[in-house]
Amino acid sequence: MSVVLTLRDSVAACRDAYETVIESVAGPLDERVFGDVQAAWRAYYQEVFGPFDRQLRAESALGQVDAYVPVSVSHHNLERLFEALAAELPADARLADAPIPERVLDLDVGIRRLRLLLTSRAAEPTPFGD
Amino acid sequence: MTTGDPPTGHEHGGHEHGAGGHGTQPIVGHHAAWGMPAAAPRIQPYTMTPGSIDTMSVRVREKIDVLGVGTDVVDMLGTFTVRRDHPCAVGDPPRVEWGESCVKTEFRSLELAGESPVFGTVRVHLSPDEASHGEVGPSSDGSLAASCVAHCFPIVELPDLGLRLTTAGQPVSLASKVIQIPPVGDVARSQNSAALVDGEGNTVGEIISSDIEVGNLLLSIPLGSTGDTGATGAHHEHGVHETASGPYFYADGQPAGELEHPHVHPPAGTVEAPQQAPGTPQDLTETLALLQRELRSLADVVGRLSQGER
């Protein structure tokens, strides 16, 4: 028998799996090797967030999913940031070597803020009954 | 409604002082003027919506270097207006669906202002000599997010330094990944730097990077029947911009219902736009008649006021 996950269940799964990304940026972010952080992000983005995003799209055709749209928007924004950094920085370089350090700040803030968003969306009851 | 009634900010079907016609809505100030929250249009994610002209708030962080002056990261706030065409199918078979369609865009305005301790006031707007344009294209890499690109030709004004700088025809290319159109919440990031050139053609600096936060949708006016007529009988070619304002981009006003071309116009109303532009000749005639009545009424009021002053 298959178990039907609600969007909130799926966000909770993202929240739990996202800890691997948080671990990849532990300590001073500048000292981290970009490729290591990117690898942790890519695995999470494709394997855990991807299924959530597909579920969100499917359910958006059936009803209001507004509470979860920011989760998707923020993930794709962060993915775009990794893409921008990858164009500027070799995978084996430290983030301190980024030519546009403002984007490393974006990465630092973005990664931590996404954790808060996932935690809040996984915890709060929504007006949509899930 | 009488003058003693509390304002609702959005009365329908009535008018005051006998002026205007049936269905006239009074102009009494925006929701914000009456202390009410503004009604933001709802945007449906993963849905291709009909073309429109959208005005949105924006925050831009631009890293600028000016030779002999210095480098600074300037934070600016402002608005931009973009005309986005009706979506077109790019797949085979052609289907206007999220992730399998493209939307051509043209930036009609960008007005930014910020303060820098290095440069003083910084203002950015679009060059009138170049068409700043873009496209929301199909998804890639298995992602549900559509690839959004924009090629903008900014003018950077530094009035405290007496400088007005262009990118001399080189666009600043921006890219982002979006799940809704208009892309509220989207962050677009530049893919290139661009030299800044003064009026004499001298390179005097550089836009090193641009990072853009798209804010709220302030106004959305549907294109109505002014979409692409498909007169050439071809698909939009994804990723190709012959000219942003070329024959594929603008239409001659032929009603959408009479079109025979591969562009499928989704049902209107997918986006709950705050205003509906007149879409048919009949709508326009009715709107003009209402405006005429309002003008006559205003003229009466002005006449009475003038007599009272005497």
PDB file of N, CA and C in Angstrom, chain B residues 102-192:
ATOM      1  N   CYS B 102       7.883  29.233 -24.488  1.00  0.00           N
ATOM      2  CA  CYS B 102       8.723  30.401 -24.272  1.00  0.00           C
ATOM      3  C   CYS B 102       7.858  31.656 -24.257  1.00  0.00           C
ATOM      4  N   VAL B 103       8.362  32.650 -23.597  1.00  0.00           N
ATOM      5  CA  VAL B 103       7.686  33.946 -23.537  1.00  0.00           C
ATOM      6  C   VAL B 103       8.732  35.011 -23.834  1.00  0.00           C
ATOM      7  N   LYS B 104       8.501  35.779 -24.878  1.00  0.00           N
ATOM      8  CA  LYS B 104       9.440  36.867 -25.182  1.00  0.00           C
ATOM      9  C   LYS B 104       9.067  38.101 -24.376  1.00  0.00           C
ATOM     10  N   THR B 105      10.081  38.805 -23.970  1.00  0.00           N
ATOM     11  CA  THR B 105       9.842  39.976 -23.125  1.00  0.00           C
ATOM     12  C   THR B 105      10.622  41.177 -23.656  1.00  0.00           C
ATOM     13  N   GLU B 106      10.070  42.332 -23.396  1.00  0.00           N
ATOM     14  CA  GLU B 106      10.812  43.560 -23.692  1.00  0.00           C
ATOM     15  C   GLU B 106      10.664  44.497 -22.505  1.00  0.00           C
ATOM     16  N   PHE B 107      11.777  45.004 -22.049  1.00  0.00           N
ATOM     17  CA  PHE B 107      11.758  45.904 -20.898  1.00  0.00           C
ATOM     18  C   PHE B 107      11.438  47.316 -21.386  1.00  0.00           C
ATOM     19  N   ARG B 108      10.351  47.830 -20.876  1.00  0.00           N
ATOM     20  CA  ARG B 108       9.905  49.157 -21.310  1.00  0.00           C
ATOM     21  C   ARG B 108      10.509  50.265 -20.449  1.00  0.00           C
ATOM     22  N   SER B 109      10.761  49.963 -19.202  1.00  0.00           N
ATOM     23  CA  SER B 109      11.390  50.981 -18.348  1.00  0.00           C
ATOM     24  C   SER B 109      12.054  50.319 -17.155  1.00  0.00           C
ATOM     25  N   LEU B 110      13.039  50.987 -16.647  1.00  0.00           N
ATOM     26  CA  LEU B 110      13.713  50.600 -15.405  1.00  0.00           C
ATOM     27  C   LEU B 110      14.161  51.904 -14.767  1.00  0.00           C
ATOM     28  N   GLU B 111      13.726  52.133 -13.566  1.00  0.00           N
ATOM     29  CA  GLU B 111      14.111  53.365 -12.869  1.00  0.00           C
ATOM     30  C   GLU B 111      14.631  52.980 -11.496  1.00  0.00           C
ATOM     31  N   LEU B 112      15.932  53.178 -11.301  1.00  0.00           N
ATOM     32  CA  LEU B 112      16.567  52.811 -10.036  1.00  0.00           C
ATOM     33  C   LEU B 112      17.281  54.017  -9.444  1.00  0.00           C
ATOM     34  N   ALA B 113      17.304  54.076  -8.136  1.00  0.00           N
ATOM     35  CA  ALA B 113      18.065  55.139  -7.469  1.00  0.00           C
ATOM     36  C   ALA B 113      18.658  54.589  -6.186  1.00  0.00           C
ATOM     37  N   GLY B 114      19.879  55.034  -5.895  1.00  0.00           N
ATOM     38  CA  GLY B 114      20.535  54.625  -4.661  1.00  0.00           C
ATOM     39  C   GLY B 114      21.612  55.625  -4.293  1.00  0.00           C
ATOM     40  N   GLU B 115      22.183  55.431  -3.124  1.00  0.00           N
ATOM     41  CA  GLU B 115      23.241  56.331  -2.648  1.00  0.00           C
ATOM     42  C   GLU B 115      24.495  55.516  -2.379  1.00  0.00           C
ATOM     43  N   SER B 116      25.615  56.086  -2.754  1.00  0.00           N
ATOM     44  CA  SER B 116      26.900  55.428  -2.554  1.00  0.00           C
ATOM     45  C   SER B 116      27.846  56.383  -1.840  1.00  0.00           C
ATOM     46  N   PRO B 117      28.571  55.891  -0.834  1.00  0.00           N
ATOM     47  CA  PRO B 117      29.563  56.764  -0.196  1.00  0.00           C
ATOM     48  C   PRO B 117      30.717  57.113  -1.132  1.00  0.00           C
ATOM     49  N   VAL B 118      30.873  56.338  -2.180  1.00  0.00           N
ATOM     50  CA  VAL B 118      31.967  56.582  -3.128  1.00  0.00           C
ATOM     51  C   VAL B 118      31.520  57.484  -4.278  1.00  0.00           C
ATOM     52  N   PHE B 119      30.320  57.212  -4.808  1.00  0.00           N
ATOM     53  CA  PHE B 119      29.873  57.925  -6.016  1.00  0.00           C
ATOM     54  C   PHE B 119      28.821  58.994  -5.722  1.00  0.00           C
ATOM     55  N   GLY B 120      28.253  58.983  -4.539  1.00  0.00           N
ATOM     56  CA  GLY B 120      27.111  59.858  -4.274  1.00  0.00           C
ATOM     57  C   GLY B 120      25.842  59.220  -4.818  1.00  0.00           C
ATOM     58  N   THR B 121      24.955  60.043  -5.346  1.00  0.00           N
ATOM     59  CA  THR B 121      23.712  59.503  -5.902  1.00  0.00           C
ATOM     60  C   THR B 121      24.004  58.673  -7.150  1.00  0.00           C
ATOM     61  N   VAL B 122      23.330  57.532  -7.227  1.00  0.00           N
ATOM     62  CA  VAL B 122      23.455  56.676  -8.419  1.00  0.00           C
ATOM     63  C   VAL B 122      22.061  56.439  -8.977  1.00  0.00           C
ATOM     64  N   ARG B 123      21.908  56.712 -10.248  1.00  0.00           N
ATOM     65  CA  ARG B 123      20.628  56.442 -10.910  1.00  0.00           C
ATOM     66  C   ARG B 123      20.894  55.552 -12.110  1.00  0.00           C
ATOM     67  N   VAL B 124      19.999  54.598 -12.305  1.00  0.00           N
ATOM     68  CA  VAL B 124      20.120  53.698 -13.457  1.00  0.00           C
ATOM     69  C   VAL B 124      18.789  53.647 -14.179  1.00  0.00           C
ATOM     70  N   HIS B 125      18.842  53.767 -15.482  1.00  0.00           N
ATOM     71  CA  HIS B 125      17.655  53.513 -16.299  1.00  0.00           C
ATOM     72  C   HIS B 125      18.086  52.873 -17.604  1.00  0.00           C
ATOM     73  N   LEU B 126      17.134  52.546 -18.434  1.00  0.00           N
ATOM     74  CA  LEU B 126      17.458  51.824 -19.666  1.00  0.00           C
ATOM     75  C   LEU B 126      17.822  52.782 -20.782  1.00  0.00           C
ATOM     76  N   SER B 127      18.758  52.355 -21.588  1.00  0.00           N
ATOM     77  CA  SER B 127      19.148  53.165 -22.740  1.00  0.00           C
ATOM     78  C   SER B 127      18.001  53.203 -23.743  1.00  0.00           C
ATOM     79  N   PRO B 128      17.661  54.403 -24.225  1.00  0.00           N
ATOM     80  CA  PRO B 128      16.620  54.476 -25.257  1.00  0.00           C
ATOM     81  C   PRO B 128      17.146  54.044 -26.630  1.00  0.00           C
ATOM     82  N   ASP B 129      18.458  53.869 -26.745  1.00  0.00           N
ATOM     83  CA  ASP B 129      19.046  53.528 -28.045  1.00  0.00           C
ATOM     84  C   ASP B 129      19.073  52.027 -28.323  1.00  0.00           C
ATOM     85  N   GLU B 130      18.809  51.238 -27.308  1.00  0.00           N
ATOM     86  CA  GLU B 130      18.853  49.784 -27.476  1.00  0.00           C
ATOM     87  C   GLU B 130      17.596  49.187 -26.863  1.00  0.00           C
ATOM     88  N   ALA B 131      17.112  48.104 -27.439  1.00  0.00           N
ATOM     89  CA  ALA B 131      15.947  47.412 -26.885  1.00  0.00           C
ATOM     90  C   ALA B 131      16.419  46.377 -25.872  1.00  0.00           C
ATOM     91  N   SER B 132      16.087  46.604 -24.629  1.00  0.00           N
ATOM     92  CA  SER B 132      16.410  45.616 -23.586  1.00  0.00           C
ATOM     93  C   SER B 132      15.338  44.537 -23.638  1.00  0.00           C
ATOM     94  N   HIS B 133      15.756  43.318 -23.806  1.00  0.00           N
ATOM     95  CA  HIS B 133      14.779  42.260 -24.056  1.00  0.00           C
ATOM     96  C   HIS B 133      15.196  40.973 -23.356  1.00  0.00           C
ATOM     97  N   GLY B 134      14.314  39.999 -23.395  1.00  0.00           N
ATOM     98  CA  GLY B 134      14.623  38.732 -22.746  1.00  0.00           C
ATOM     99  C   GLY B 134      13.668  37.645 -23.155  1.00  0.00           C
ATOM    100  N   GLU B 135      13.743  36.548 -22.437  1.00  0.00           N
ATOM    101  CA  GLU B 135      12.900  35.405 -22.765  1.00  0.00           C
ATOM    102  C   GLU B 135      12.815  34.480 -21.560  1.00  0.00           C
ATOM    103  N   VAL B 136      11.628  33.955 -21.341  1.00  0.00           N
ATOM    104  CA  VAL B 136      11.468  32.845 -20.407  1.00  0.00           C
ATOM    105  C   VAL B 136      11.375  31.598 -21.261  1.00  0.00           C
ATOM    106  N   GLY B 137      12.341  30.727 -21.126  1.00  0.00           N
ATOM    107  CA  GLY B 137      12.415  29.558 -21.998  1.00  0.00           C
ATOM    108  C   GLY B 137      12.046  28.280 -21.277  1.00  0.00           C
ATOM    109  N   PRO B 138      12.116  27.166 -21.973  1.00  0.00           N
ATOM    110  CA  PRO B 138      11.764  25.890 -21.355  1.00  0.00           C
ATOM    111  C   PRO B 138      12.684  25.539 -20.194  1.00  0.00           C
ATOM    112  N   SER B 139      12.220  24.649 -19.366  1.00  0.00           N
ATOM    113  CA  SER B 139      13.029  24.163 -18.258  1.00  0.00           C
ATOM    114  C   SER B 139      14.191  23.339 -18.803  1.00  0.00           C
ATOM    115  N   SER B 140      15.203  23.183 -17.969  1.00  0.00           N
ATOM    116  CA  SER B 140      16.341  22.370 -18.394  1.00  0.00           C
ATOM    117  C   SER B 140      16.834  21.531 -17.225  1.00  0.00           C
ATOM    118  N   ASP B 141      17.623  20.528 -17.538  1.00  0.00           N
ATOM    119  CA  ASP B 141      18.251  19.672 -16.517  1.00  0.00           C
ATOM    120  C   ASP B 141      17.231  19.005 -15.604  1.00  0.00           C
ATOM    121  N   GLY B 142      16.052  18.726 -16.133  1.00  0.00           N
ATOM    122  CA  GLY B 142      15.052  18.041 -15.323  1.00  0.00           C
ATOM    123  C   GLY B 142      14.393  18.913 -14.276  1.00  0.00           C
ATOM    124  N   SER B 143      14.765  20.188 -14.247  1.00  0.00           N
ATOM    125  CA  SER B 143      14.176  21.098 -13.262  1.00  0.00           C
ATOM    126  C   SER B 143      12.804  21.572 -13.741  1.00  0.00           C
ATOM    127  N   LEU B 144      11.949  21.902 -12.806  1.00  0.00           N
ATOM    128  CA  LEU B 144      10.653  22.465 -13.174  1.00  0.00           C
ATOM    129  C   LEU B 144      10.732  23.965 -13.394  1.00  0.00           C
ATOM    130  N   ALA B 145      11.838  24.578 -12.982  1.00  0.00           N
ATOM    131  CA  ALA B 145      11.970  26.023 -13.132  1.00  0.00           C
ATOM    132  C   ALA B 145      12.305  26.374 -14.578  1.00  0.00           C
ATOM    133  N   ALA B 146      11.624  27.385 -15.077  1.00  0.00           N
ATOM    134  CA  ALA B 146      11.909  27.852 -16.435  1.00  0.00           C
ATOM    135  C   ALA B 146      13.150  28.738 -16.411  1.00  0.00           C
ATOM    136  N   SER B 147      13.904  28.667 -17.490  1.00  0.00           N
ATOM    137  CA  SER B 147      15.108  29.499 -17.597  1.00  0.00           C
ATOM    138  C   SER B 147      14.714  30.882 -18.091  1.00  0.00           C
ATOM    139  N   CYS B 148      15.075  31.884 -17.315  1.00  0.00           N
ATOM    140  CA  CYS B 148      14.707  33.257 -17.641  1.00  0.00           C
ATOM    141  C   CYS B 148      15.990  34.043 -17.919  1.00  0.00           C
ATOM    142  N   VAL B 149      16.048  34.682 -19.071  1.00  0.00           N
ATOM    143  CA  VAL B 149      17.217  35.501 -19.386  1.00  0.00           C
ATOM    144  C   VAL B 149      16.760  36.893 -19.785  1.00  0.00           C
ATOM    145  N   ALA B 150      17.608  37.864 -19.523  1.00  0.00           N
ATOM    146  CA  ALA B 150      17.319  39.249 -19.915  1.00  0.00           C
ATOM    147  C   ALA B 150      18.621  39.897 -20.355  1.00  0.00           C
ATOM    148  N   HIS B 151      18.526  40.687 -21.385  1.00  0.00           N
ATOM    149  CA  HIS B 151      19.693  41.407 -21.899  1.00  0.00           C
ATOM    150  C   HIS B 151      19.367  42.895 -21.824  1.00  0.00           C
ATOM    151  N   CYS B 152      19.982  43.538 -20.859  1.00  0.00           N
ATOM    152  CA  CYS B 152      19.617  44.930 -20.567  1.00  0.00           C
ATOM    153  C   CYS B 152      20.757  45.878 -20.929  1.00  0.00           C
ATOM    154  N   PHE B 153      20.364  47.046 -21.378  1.00  0.00           N
ATOM    155  CA  PHE B 153      21.324  48.091 -21.756  1.00  0.00           C
ATOM    156  C   PHE B 153      21.129  49.274 -20.819  1.00  0.00           C
ATOM    157  N   PRO B 154      21.846  49.293 -19.713  1.00  0.00           N
ATOM    158  CA  PRO B 154      21.614  50.345 -18.722  1.00  0.00           C
ATOM    159  C   PRO B 154      22.390  51.625 -19.027  1.00  0.00           C
ATOM    160  N   ILE B 155      21.852  52.706 -18.514  1.00  0.00           N
ATOM    161  CA  ILE B 155      22.596  53.974 -18.433  1.00  0.00           C
ATOM    162  C   ILE B 155      22.793  54.243 -16.946  1.00  0.00           C
ATOM    163  N   VAL B 156      24.039  54.467 -16.560  1.00  0.00           N
ATOM    164  CA  VAL B 156      24.364  54.746 -15.158  1.00  0.00           C
ATOM    165  C   VAL B 156      24.664  56.230 -15.027  1.00  0.00           C
ATOM    166  N   GLU B 157      23.881  56.905 -14.231  1.00  0.00           N
ATOM    167  CA  GLU B 157      24.101  58.335 -14.011  1.00  0.00           C
ATOM    168  C   GLU B 157      24.680  58.549 -12.616  1.00  0.00           C
ATOM    169  N   LEU B 158      25.786  59.273 -12.581  1.00  0.00           N
ATOM    170  CA  LEU B 158      26.436  59.629 -11.319  1.00  0.00           C
ATOM    171  C   LEU B 158      26.491  61.152 -11.268  1.00  0.00           C
ATOM    172  N   PRO B 159      25.401  61.790 -10.908  1.00  0.00           N
ATOM    173  CA  PRO B 159      25.332  63.254 -11.025  1.00  0.00           C
ATOM    174  C   PRO B 159      26.364  63.980 -10.177  1.00  0.00           C
ATOM    175  N   ASP B 160      26.715  63.417  -9.030  1.00  0.00           N
ATOM    176  CA  ASP B 160      27.712  64.084  -8.185  1.00  0.00           C
ATOM    177  C   ASP B 160      29.085  64.130  -8.856  1.00  0.00           C
ATOM    178  N   LEU B 161      29.329  63.175  -9.767  1.00  0.00           N
ATOM    179  CA  LEU B 161      30.603  63.141 -10.490  1.00  0.00           C
ATOM    180  C   LEU B 161      30.464  63.726 -11.895  1.00  0.00           C
ATOM    181  N   GLY B 162      29.256  64.140 -12.232  1.00  0.00           N
ATOM    182  CA  GLY B 162      29.019  64.691 -13.564  1.00  0.00           C
ATOM    183  C   GLY B 162      29.153  63.651 -14.660  1.00  0.00           C
ATOM    184  N   LEU B 163      28.812  62.400 -14.341  1.00  0.00           N
ATOM    185  CA  LEU B 163      28.992  61.328 -15.319  1.00  0.00           C
ATOM    186  C   LEU B 163      27.649  60.726 -15.736  1.00  0.00           C
ATOM    187  N   ARG B 164      27.555  60.458 -17.018  1.00  0.00           N
ATOM    188  CA  ARG B 164      26.425  59.706 -17.580  1.00  0.00           C
ATOM    189  C   ARG B 164      27.047  58.633 -18.461  1.00  0.00           C
ATOM    190  N   LEU B 165      26.940  57.392 -18.027  1.00  0.00           N
ATOM    191  CA  LEU B 165      27.715  56.318 -18.641  1.00  0.00           C
ATOM    192  C   LEU B 165      26.800  55.270 -19.268  1.00  0.00           C
ATOM    193  N   THR B 166      27.207  54.780 -20.424  1.00  0.00           N
ATOM    194  CA  THR B 166      26.473  53.696 -21.071  1.00  0.00           C
ATOM    195  C   THR B 166      27.375  52.462 -21.153  1.00  0.00           C
ATOM    196  N   THR B 167      26.797  51.381 -21.618  1.00  0.00           N
ATOM    197  CA  THR B 167      27.608  50.176 -21.837  1.00  0.00           C
ATOM    198  C   THR B 167      27.993  50.046 -23.312  1.00  0.00           C
ATOM    199  N   ALA B 168      27.813  51.120 -24.066  1.00  0.00           N
ATOM    200  CA  ALA B 168      28.243  51.190 -25.478  1.00  0.00           C
ATOM    201  C   ALA B 168      27.754  49.994 -26.291  1.00  0.00           C
ATOM    202  N   GLY B 169      26.496  49.669 -26.108  1.00  0.00           N
ATOM    203  CA  GLY B 169      25.910  48.613 -26.925  1.00  0.00           C
ATOM    204  C   GLY B 169      26.116  47.211 -26.406  1.00  0.00           C
ATOM    205  N   GLN B 170      26.844  47.076 -25.320  1.00  0.00           N
ATOM    206  CA  GLN B 170      27.043  45.734 -24.748  1.00  0.00           C
ATOM    207  C   GLN B 170      25.986  45.489 -23.679  1.00  0.00           C
ATOM    208  N   PRO B 171      25.209  44.431 -23.808  1.00  0.00           N
ATOM    209  CA  PRO B 171      24.189  44.203 -22.783  1.00  0.00           C
ATOM    210  C   PRO B 171      24.766  43.615 -21.504  1.00  0.00           C
ATOM    211  N   VAL B 172      24.098  43.891 -20.418  1.00  0.00           N
ATOM    212  CA  VAL B 172      24.322  43.124 -19.188  1.00  0.00           C
ATOM    213  C   VAL B 172      23.314  41.976 -19.234  1.00  0.00           C
ATOM    214  N   SER B 173      23.817  40.760 -19.304  1.00  0.00           N
ATOM    215  CA  SER B 173      22.933  39.602 -19.415  1.00  0.00           C
ATOM    216  C   SER B 173      22.659  39.022 -18.038  1.00  0.00           C
ATOM    217  N   LEU B 174      21.390  38.833 -17.758  1.00  0.00           N
ATOM    218  CA  LEU B 174      20.951  38.348 -16.446  1.00  0.00           C
ATOM    219  C   LEU B 174      20.225  37.022 -16.626  1.00  0.00           C
ATOM    220  N   ALA B 175      20.372  36.142 -15.664  1.00  0.00           N
ATOM    221  CA  ALA B 175      19.692  34.850 -15.759  1.00  0.00           C
ATOM    222  C   ALA B 175      19.092  34.484 -14.411  1.00  0.00           C
ATOM    223  N   SER B 176      17.976  33.777 -14.473  1.00  0.00           N
ATOM    224  CA  SER B 176      17.324  33.298 -13.252  1.00  0.00           C
ATOM    225  C   SER B 176      16.502  32.065 -13.573  1.00  0.00           C
ATOM    226  N   LYS B 177      15.947  31.467 -12.531  1.00  0.00           N
ATOM    227  CA  LYS B 177      15.124  30.266 -12.686  1.00  0.00           C
ATOM    228  C   LYS B 177      13.779  30.567 -12.033  1.00  0.00           C
ATOM    229  N   VAL B 178      12.729  30.514 -12.809  1.00  0.00           N
ATOM    230  CA  VAL B 178      11.434  30.982 -12.306  1.00  0.00           C
ATOM    231  C   VAL B 178      10.391  29.866 -12.349  1.00  0.00           C
ATOM    232  N   ILE B 179       9.451  29.942 -11.430  1.00  0.00           N
ATOM    233  CA  ILE B 179       8.346  28.976 -11.440  1.00  0.00           C
ATOM    234  C   ILE B 179       6.998  29.680 -11.612  1.00  0.00           C
ATOM    235  N   GLN B 180       7.057  30.993 -11.802  1.00  0.00           N
ATOM    236  CA  GLN B 180       5.811  31.714 -12.029  1.00  0.00           C
ATOM    237  C   GLN B 180       6.098  32.971 -12.843  1.00  0.00           C
ATOM    238  N   ILE B 181       5.107  33.375 -13.584  1.00  0.00           N
ATOM    239  CA  ILE B 181       5.191  34.587 -14.399  1.00  0.00           C
ATOM    240  C   ILE B 181       3.947  35.421 -14.100  1.00  0.00           C
ATOM    241  N   PRO B 182       4.146  36.671 -13.685  1.00  0.00           N
ATOM    242  CA  PRO B 182       5.374  37.417 -13.449  1.00  0.00           C
ATOM    243  C   PRO B 182       6.208  36.796 -12.317  1.00  0.00           C
ATOM    244  N   PRO B 183       7.515  36.986 -12.404  1.00  0.00           N
ATOM    245  CA  PRO B 183       8.417  36.265 -11.496  1.00  0.00           C
ATOM    246  C   PRO B 183       8.609  36.924 -10.128  1.00  0.00           C
ATOM    247  N   VAL B 184       7.538  37.077  -9.387  1.00  0.00           N
ATOM    248  CA  VAL B 184       7.628  37.665  -8.045  1.00  0.00           C
ATOM    249  C   VAL B 184       8.533  36.791  -7.175  1.00  0.00           C
ATOM    250  N   GLY B 185       9.492  37.424  -6.508  1.00  0.00           N
ATOM    251  CA  GLY B 185      10.406  36.689  -5.630  1.00  0.00           C
ATOM    252  C   GLY B 185      11.660  36.193  -6.318  1.00  0.00           C
ATOM    253  N   ASP B 186      11.696  36.362  -7.622  1.00  0.00           N
ATOM    254  CA  ASP B 186      12.820  35.850  -8.390  1.00  0.00           C
ATOM    255  C   ASP B 186      14.102  36.642  -8.096  1.00  0.00           C
ATOM    256  N   VAL B 187      15.240  35.952  -8.149  1.00  0.00           N
ATOM    257  CA  VAL B 187      16.541  36.622  -8.067  1.00  0.00           C
ATOM    258  C   VAL B 187      17.290  36.351  -9.369  1.00  0.00           C
ATOM    259  N   ALA B 188      17.581  37.417 -10.088  1.00  0.00           N
ATOM    260  CA  ALA B 188      18.342  37.294 -11.339  1.00  0.00           C
ATOM    261  C   ALA B 188      19.763  37.773 -11.091  1.00  0.00           C
ATOM    262  N   ARG B 189      20.726  37.088 -11.698  1.00  0.00           N
ATOM    263  CA  ARG B 189      22.133  37.438 -11.487  1.00  0.00           C
ATOM    264  C   ARG B 189      22.826  37.601 -12.834  1.00  0.00           C
ATOM    265  N   SER B 190      23.705  38.599 -12.888  1.00  0.00           N
ATOM    266  CA  SER B 190      24.399  38.866 -14.147  1.00  0.00           C
ATOM    267  C   SER B 190      25.359  37.741 -14.477  1.00  0.00           C
ATOM    268  N   GLN B 191      25.563  37.570 -15.780  1.00  0.00           N
ATOM    269  CA  GLN B 191      26.489  36.551 -16.260  1.00  0.00           C
ATOM    270  C   GLN B 191      27.773  37.165 -16.811  1.00  0.00           C
ATOM    271  N   ASN B 192      27.784  38.490 -16.886  1.00  0.00           N
ATOM    272  CA  ASN B 192      28.956  39.161 -17.472  1.00  0.00           C
ATOM    273  C   ASN B 192      29.138  40.532 -16.829  1.00  0.00           C
TER     274      ASN B 192
END
